[in-house]
Amino acid sequence: LLAAGFGVWVWSGSYEIGADKPHWPLTEWVVKVLRERSIQPQARLITPPGLDDPAMIRRGAEHYAAMCSSCHLTPAMRETELRQGLYPQPPDLFEHGIHDPAEAFWKIKHGIKMSAMAAWGKSHSDAAMWDMVAFLRQLPQLDEAQFEALAGSAGNDGHGGMSMHGHAHGHDDAPATSGSAAGMPMDMPMPASSAMH
C-alpha cells in the first residue's frame, strides 16, 4: 500500500521539483545523511599523494579558476549569476575549505547526484584532480591577488562563465611543464598548509 501510494503521489505531479523551491526538512536530512554515508566509506579506500608540491598547487589553481570558481567562488567573489540559481547551494570553498583530501578527491572525481556537482573524472585524469585538491587545501589562506597570481590566465566573468585566454576548460591534453605553472616562477612563496585542511 505504501509503495502504491508513493507511486500515485509521484505520478500526480504534486511534488515541487523546481530548484527555486527548497526541500522539505525531512527530505533535506535524508539526502544529507545518504550523501555522507555514501561518500565516507568509499573515501576511506583512497590514499592521497603528497599535496604540498607548489607545481601541483599552481596547476590546481588554474583548474579551479576554469572549472569551479563560478559555483565555489574566489577570495573576492561573493556571488555569481550561476550560483544564485543552484539548489542546493555549493559550498563557498574559500570560506570553508576542505577537511578531508580523500573525500574532496572522491567528490571531484565522481560528482554528487541531486546537486550541481559534476563528475570531473569523466574528462580529467586523477593527477589533475589531485592538483585541485592540493590547491583547495591552500584556498582559505589566499587573498584575491594571490589567487589571481596562481590561477594565471583563467578568470571568471562574474556571470557564471569563464573568461579563458589559452586555457581550454581545464583539459589535460598538454603535458605539465616542470619549471612553472600559469607562468609563475617556482620560487614564488606558497602559503603554508593549515592542519585543518
mmCIF file of C-alpha atoms in Angstrom:
data_model
loop_
_atom_site.group_PDB
_atom_site.id
_atom_site.type_symbol
_atom_site.label_atom_id
_atom_site.label_comp_id
_atom_site.label_asym_id
_atom_site.label_seq_id
_atom_site.Cartn_x
_atom_site.Cartn_y
_atom_site.Cartn_z
ATOM 1 C CA LEU A 1 0.000 0.000 0.000
ATOM 2 C CA LEU A 2 2.833 2.347 0.858
ATOM 3 C CA ALA A 3 4.555 1.638 -2.456
ATOM 4 C CA ALA A 4 1.316 2.118 -4.361
ATOM 5 C CA GLY A 5 0.581 5.362 -2.507
ATOM 6 C CA PHE A 6 4.086 6.630 -3.226
ATOM 7 C CA GLY A 7 3.674 5.761 -6.899
ATOM 8 C CA VAL A 8 0.368 7.640 -7.087
ATOM 9 C CA TRP A 9 1.947 10.658 -5.398
ATOM 10 C CA VAL A 10 4.894 10.651 -7.851
ATOM 11 C CA TRP A 11 2.575 10.258 -10.838
ATOM 12 C CA SER A 12 0.287 13.035 -9.616
ATOM 13 C CA GLY A 13 2.979 15.668 -10.231
ATOM 14 C CA SER A 14 2.237 17.338 -6.901
ATOM 15 C CA TYR A 15 5.885 17.359 -5.819
ATOM 16 C CA GLU A 16 7.513 20.755 -6.460
ATOM 17 C CA ILE A 17 10.778 19.832 -8.217
ATOM 18 C CA GLY A 18 11.888 23.348 -9.200
ATOM 19 C CA ALA A 19 15.359 24.354 -7.976
ATOM 20 C CA ASP A 20 13.859 27.559 -6.585
ATOM 21 C CA LYS A 21 11.810 25.591 -4.018
ATOM 22 C CA PRO A 22 13.768 24.160 -1.047
ATOM 23 C CA HIS A 23 13.410 20.539 0.035
ATOM 24 C CA TRP A 24 11.161 19.643 2.903
ATOM 25 C CA PRO A 25 13.273 19.440 6.107
ATOM 26 C CA LEU A 26 12.894 15.640 6.204
ATOM 27 C CA THR A 27 13.955 15.309 2.561
ATOM 28 C CA GLU A 28 16.966 17.552 3.161
ATOM 29 C CA TRP A 29 18.007 15.454 6.164
ATOM 30 C CA VAL A 30 17.630 12.158 4.281
ATOM 31 C CA VAL A 31 19.658 13.438 1.300
ATOM 32 C CA LYS A 32 22.394 14.791 3.612
ATOM 33 C CA VAL A 33 22.726 11.510 5.526
ATOM 34 C CA LEU A 34 22.592 9.472 2.295
ATOM 35 C CA ARG A 35 25.338 11.615 0.756
ATOM 36 C CA GLU A 36 27.639 11.443 3.775
ATOM 37 C CA ARG A 37 27.159 7.732 4.399
ATOM 38 C CA SER A 38 27.848 7.004 0.717
ATOM 39 C CA ILE A 39 30.997 9.110 0.401
ATOM 40 C CA GLN A 40 32.771 8.379 3.692
ATOM 41 C CA PRO A 41 33.354 4.621 3.315
ATOM 42 C CA GLN A 42 34.438 4.989 -0.312
ATOM 43 C CA ALA A 43 36.829 7.829 0.514
ATOM 44 C CA ARG A 44 38.494 5.705 3.200
ATOM 45 C CA LEU A 45 39.825 3.477 0.431
ATOM 46 C CA ILE A 46 41.695 6.420 -1.152
ATOM 47 C CA THR A 47 45.276 7.275 -0.159
ATOM 48 C CA PRO A 48 46.176 10.893 -1.001
ATOM 49 C CA PRO A 49 49.598 11.605 -2.518
ATOM 50 C CA GLY A 50 51.829 14.375 -1.214
ATOM 51 C CA LEU A 51 49.890 17.608 -1.712
ATOM 52 C CA ASP A 52 52.461 20.289 -0.864
ATOM 53 C CA ASP A 53 54.171 20.463 -4.273
ATOM 54 C CA PRO A 54 53.964 24.109 -5.493
ATOM 55 C CA ALA A 55 53.605 22.933 -9.101
ATOM 56 C CA MET A 56 50.547 20.853 -8.160
ATOM 57 C CA ILE A 57 49.034 23.813 -6.341
ATOM 58 C CA ARG A 58 49.531 26.113 -9.340
ATOM 59 C CA ARG A 59 48.024 23.623 -11.768
ATOM 60 C CA GLY A 60 45.130 23.114 -9.375
ATOM 61 C CA ALA A 61 44.563 26.868 -9.206
ATOM 62 C CA GLU A 62 44.270 27.025 -12.997
ATOM 63 C CA HIS A 63 41.748 24.177 -12.995
ATOM 64 C CA TYR A 64 39.794 25.736 -10.144
ATOM 65 C CA ALA A 65 39.535 29.113 -11.875
ATOM 66 C CA ALA A 66 38.346 27.475 -15.089
ATOM 67 C CA MET A 67 36.047 24.800 -13.702
ATOM 68 C CA CYS A 68 34.996 25.587 -10.133
ATOM 69 C CA SER A 69 35.011 29.291 -9.267
ATOM 70 C CA SER A 70 31.608 30.022 -10.847
ATOM 71 C CA CYS A 71 29.997 27.814 -8.212
ATOM 72 C CA HIS A 72 32.501 27.738 -5.336
ATOM 73 C CA LEU A 73 33.731 31.365 -5.603
ATOM 74 C CA THR A 74 37.122 33.002 -5.061
ATOM 75 C CA PRO A 75 38.521 35.146 -2.227
ATOM 76 C CA ALA A 76 36.994 38.320 -3.731
ATOM 77 C CA MET A 77 33.920 36.821 -5.426
ATOM 78 C CA ARG A 78 30.847 36.772 -3.250
ATOM 79 C CA GLU A 79 28.249 35.637 -5.805
ATOM 80 C CA THR A 80 27.729 34.688 -9.443
ATOM 81 C CA GLU A 81 24.602 34.537 -11.547
ATOM 82 C CA LEU A 82 25.046 30.785 -11.964
ATOM 83 C CA ARG A 83 25.485 30.129 -8.246
ATOM 84 C CA GLN A 84 22.394 32.143 -7.311
ATOM 85 C CA GLY A 85 20.205 29.701 -9.244
ATOM 86 C CA LEU A 86 21.664 26.483 -7.822
ATOM 87 C CA TYR A 87 19.986 24.340 -5.181
ATOM 88 C CA PRO A 88 21.492 23.124 -3.005
ATOM 89 C CA GLN A 89 23.968 25.994 -2.810
ATOM 90 C CA PRO A 90 27.538 24.852 -3.491
ATOM 91 C CA PRO A 91 29.841 25.458 -0.511
ATOM 92 C CA ASP A 92 31.986 28.583 -0.569
ATOM 93 C CA LEU A 93 35.351 26.804 -0.558
ATOM 94 C CA PHE A 94 37.307 29.971 0.242
ATOM 95 C CA GLU A 95 35.213 30.312 3.397
ATOM 96 C CA HIS A 96 35.024 26.652 4.402
ATOM 97 C CA GLY A 97 37.962 24.922 2.716
ATOM 98 C CA ILE A 98 38.186 21.134 2.725
ATOM 99 C CA HIS A 99 38.721 18.899 5.725
ATOM 100 C CA ASP A 100 39.479 15.526 4.150
ATOM 101 C CA PRO A 101 41.572 15.380 0.958
ATOM 102 C CA ALA A 102 40.358 11.856 0.121
ATOM 103 C CA GLU A 103 36.695 12.900 0.359
ATOM 104 C CA ALA A 104 37.387 16.021 -1.711
ATOM 105 C CA PHE A 105 39.056 13.899 -4.393
ATOM 106 C CA TRP A 106 36.113 11.467 -4.458
ATOM 107 C CA LYS A 107 33.602 14.321 -4.835
ATOM 108 C CA ILE A 108 35.590 15.960 -7.629
ATOM 109 C CA LYS A 109 36.025 12.664 -9.482
ATOM 110 C CA HIS A 110 32.538 11.203 -9.115
ATOM 111 C CA GLY A 111 30.318 14.254 -8.599
ATOM 112 C CA ILE A 112 27.186 14.140 -6.450
ATOM 113 C CA LYS A 113 23.697 13.233 -7.576
ATOM 114 C CA MET A 114 20.845 15.630 -6.757
ATOM 115 C CA SER A 115 23.273 18.549 -6.819
ATOM 116 C CA ALA A 116 25.124 20.562 -9.444
ATOM 117 C CA MET A 117 28.453 18.872 -8.611
ATOM 118 C CA ALA A 118 29.863 17.452 -11.846
ATOM 119 C CA ALA A 119 31.827 14.187 -12.137
ATOM 120 C CA TRP A 120 35.116 15.632 -13.401
ATOM 121 C CA GLY A 121 36.590 12.137 -13.612
ATOM 122 C CA LYS A 122 34.731 11.758 -16.913
ATOM 123 C CA SER A 123 37.066 14.268 -18.549
ATOM 124 C CA HIS A 124 40.112 14.678 -16.289
ATOM 125 C CA SER A 125 42.924 12.474 -15.037
ATOM 126 C CA ASP A 126 43.370 11.518 -11.390
ATOM 127 C CA ALA A 127 46.567 13.592 -11.378
ATOM 128 C CA ALA A 128 44.643 16.718 -12.424
ATOM 129 C CA MET A 129 42.075 16.154 -9.698
ATOM 130 C CA TRP A 130 44.768 15.718 -7.048
ATOM 131 C CA ASP A 131 46.201 19.033 -8.276
ATOM 132 C CA MET A 132 42.826 20.604 -7.476
ATOM 133 C CA VAL A 133 42.769 19.014 -4.027
ATOM 134 C CA ALA A 134 46.278 20.359 -3.379
ATOM 135 C CA PHE A 135 45.073 23.838 -4.318
ATOM 136 C CA LEU A 136 41.868 23.589 -2.266
ATOM 137 C CA ARG A 137 43.926 22.967 0.867
ATOM 138 C CA GLN A 138 45.535 26.373 0.295
ATOM 139 C CA LEU A 139 42.494 28.342 -0.879
ATOM 140 C CA PRO A 140 41.202 29.624 2.508
ATOM 141 C CA GLN A 141 44.603 31.216 3.173
ATOM 142 C CA LEU A 142 44.761 33.186 -0.088
ATOM 143 C CA ASP A 143 43.727 36.735 -0.824
ATOM 144 C CA GLU A 144 42.467 37.669 -4.288
ATOM 145 C CA ALA A 145 45.862 38.859 -5.537
ATOM 146 C CA GLN A 146 47.487 35.559 -4.559
ATOM 147 C CA PHE A 147 44.609 33.627 -6.123
ATOM 148 C CA GLU A 148 44.881 35.531 -9.407
ATOM 149 C CA ALA A 149 48.659 35.106 -9.491
ATOM 150 C CA LEU A 150 48.290 31.351 -9.056
ATOM 151 C CA ALA A 151 45.334 30.991 -11.425
ATOM 152 C CA GLY A 152 47.188 32.729 -14.230
ATOM 153 C CA SER A 153 45.166 33.381 -17.357
ATOM 154 C CA ALA A 154 41.947 31.631 -16.296
ATOM 155 C CA GLY A 155 39.394 34.048 -14.883
ATOM 156 C CA ASN A 156 35.692 34.305 -14.074
ATOM 157 C CA ASP A 157 33.434 36.814 -15.802
ATOM 158 C CA GLY A 158 31.118 37.091 -12.762
ATOM 159 C CA HIS A 159 28.145 35.653 -14.654
ATOM 160 C CA GLY A 160 28.910 32.004 -14.050
ATOM 161 C CA GLY A 161 31.013 31.741 -17.205
ATOM 162 C CA MET A 162 34.745 31.740 -17.612
ATOM 163 C CA SER A 163 36.902 34.270 -19.394
ATOM 164 C CA MET A 164 39.522 31.964 -20.830
ATOM 165 C CA HIS A 165 42.734 33.012 -22.503
ATOM 166 C CA GLY A 166 44.623 29.999 -23.787
ATOM 167 C CA HIS A 167 43.071 27.605 -21.252
ATOM 168 C CA ALA A 168 40.549 25.155 -22.699
ATOM 169 C CA HIS A 169 38.313 24.291 -19.741
ATOM 170 C CA GLY A 170 40.989 22.503 -17.770
ATOM 171 C CA HIS A 171 41.616 19.566 -20.123
ATOM 172 C CA ASP A 172 44.824 17.665 -19.598
ATOM 173 C CA ASP A 173 45.973 17.070 -23.153
ATOM 174 C CA ALA A 174 49.072 19.239 -22.750
ATOM 175 C CA PRO A 175 51.868 17.928 -20.527
ATOM 176 C CA ALA A 176 52.664 19.872 -17.382
ATOM 177 C CA THR A 177 55.825 21.938 -17.503
ATOM 178 C CA SER A 178 58.433 21.269 -14.865
ATOM 179 C CA GLY A 179 59.570 24.846 -14.375
ATOM 180 C CA SER A 180 56.351 26.704 -13.675
ATOM 181 C CA ALA A 181 52.587 26.695 -13.831
ATOM 182 C CA ALA A 182 50.455 29.583 -15.026
ATOM 183 C CA GLY A 183 53.687 31.371 -15.920
ATOM 184 C CA MET A 184 54.661 31.768 -12.259
ATOM 185 C CA PRO A 185 58.250 31.208 -11.086
ATOM 186 C CA MET A 186 58.694 28.093 -8.977
ATOM 187 C CA ASP A 187 60.343 30.065 -6.158
ATOM 188 C CA MET A 188 57.195 32.138 -5.523
ATOM 189 C CA PRO A 189 56.401 31.676 -1.789
ATOM 190 C CA MET A 190 53.379 29.478 -1.171
ATOM 191 C CA PRO A 191 51.088 29.747 1.861
ATOM 192 C CA ALA A 192 51.700 27.071 4.457
ATOM 193 C CA SER A 193 49.100 24.309 4.636
ATOM 194 C CA SER A 194 46.661 24.541 7.502
ATOM 195 C CA ALA A 195 46.498 21.479 9.740
ATOM 196 C CA MET A 196 42.699 21.587 9.491
ATOM 197 C CA HIS A 197 42.555 21.105 5.701
#
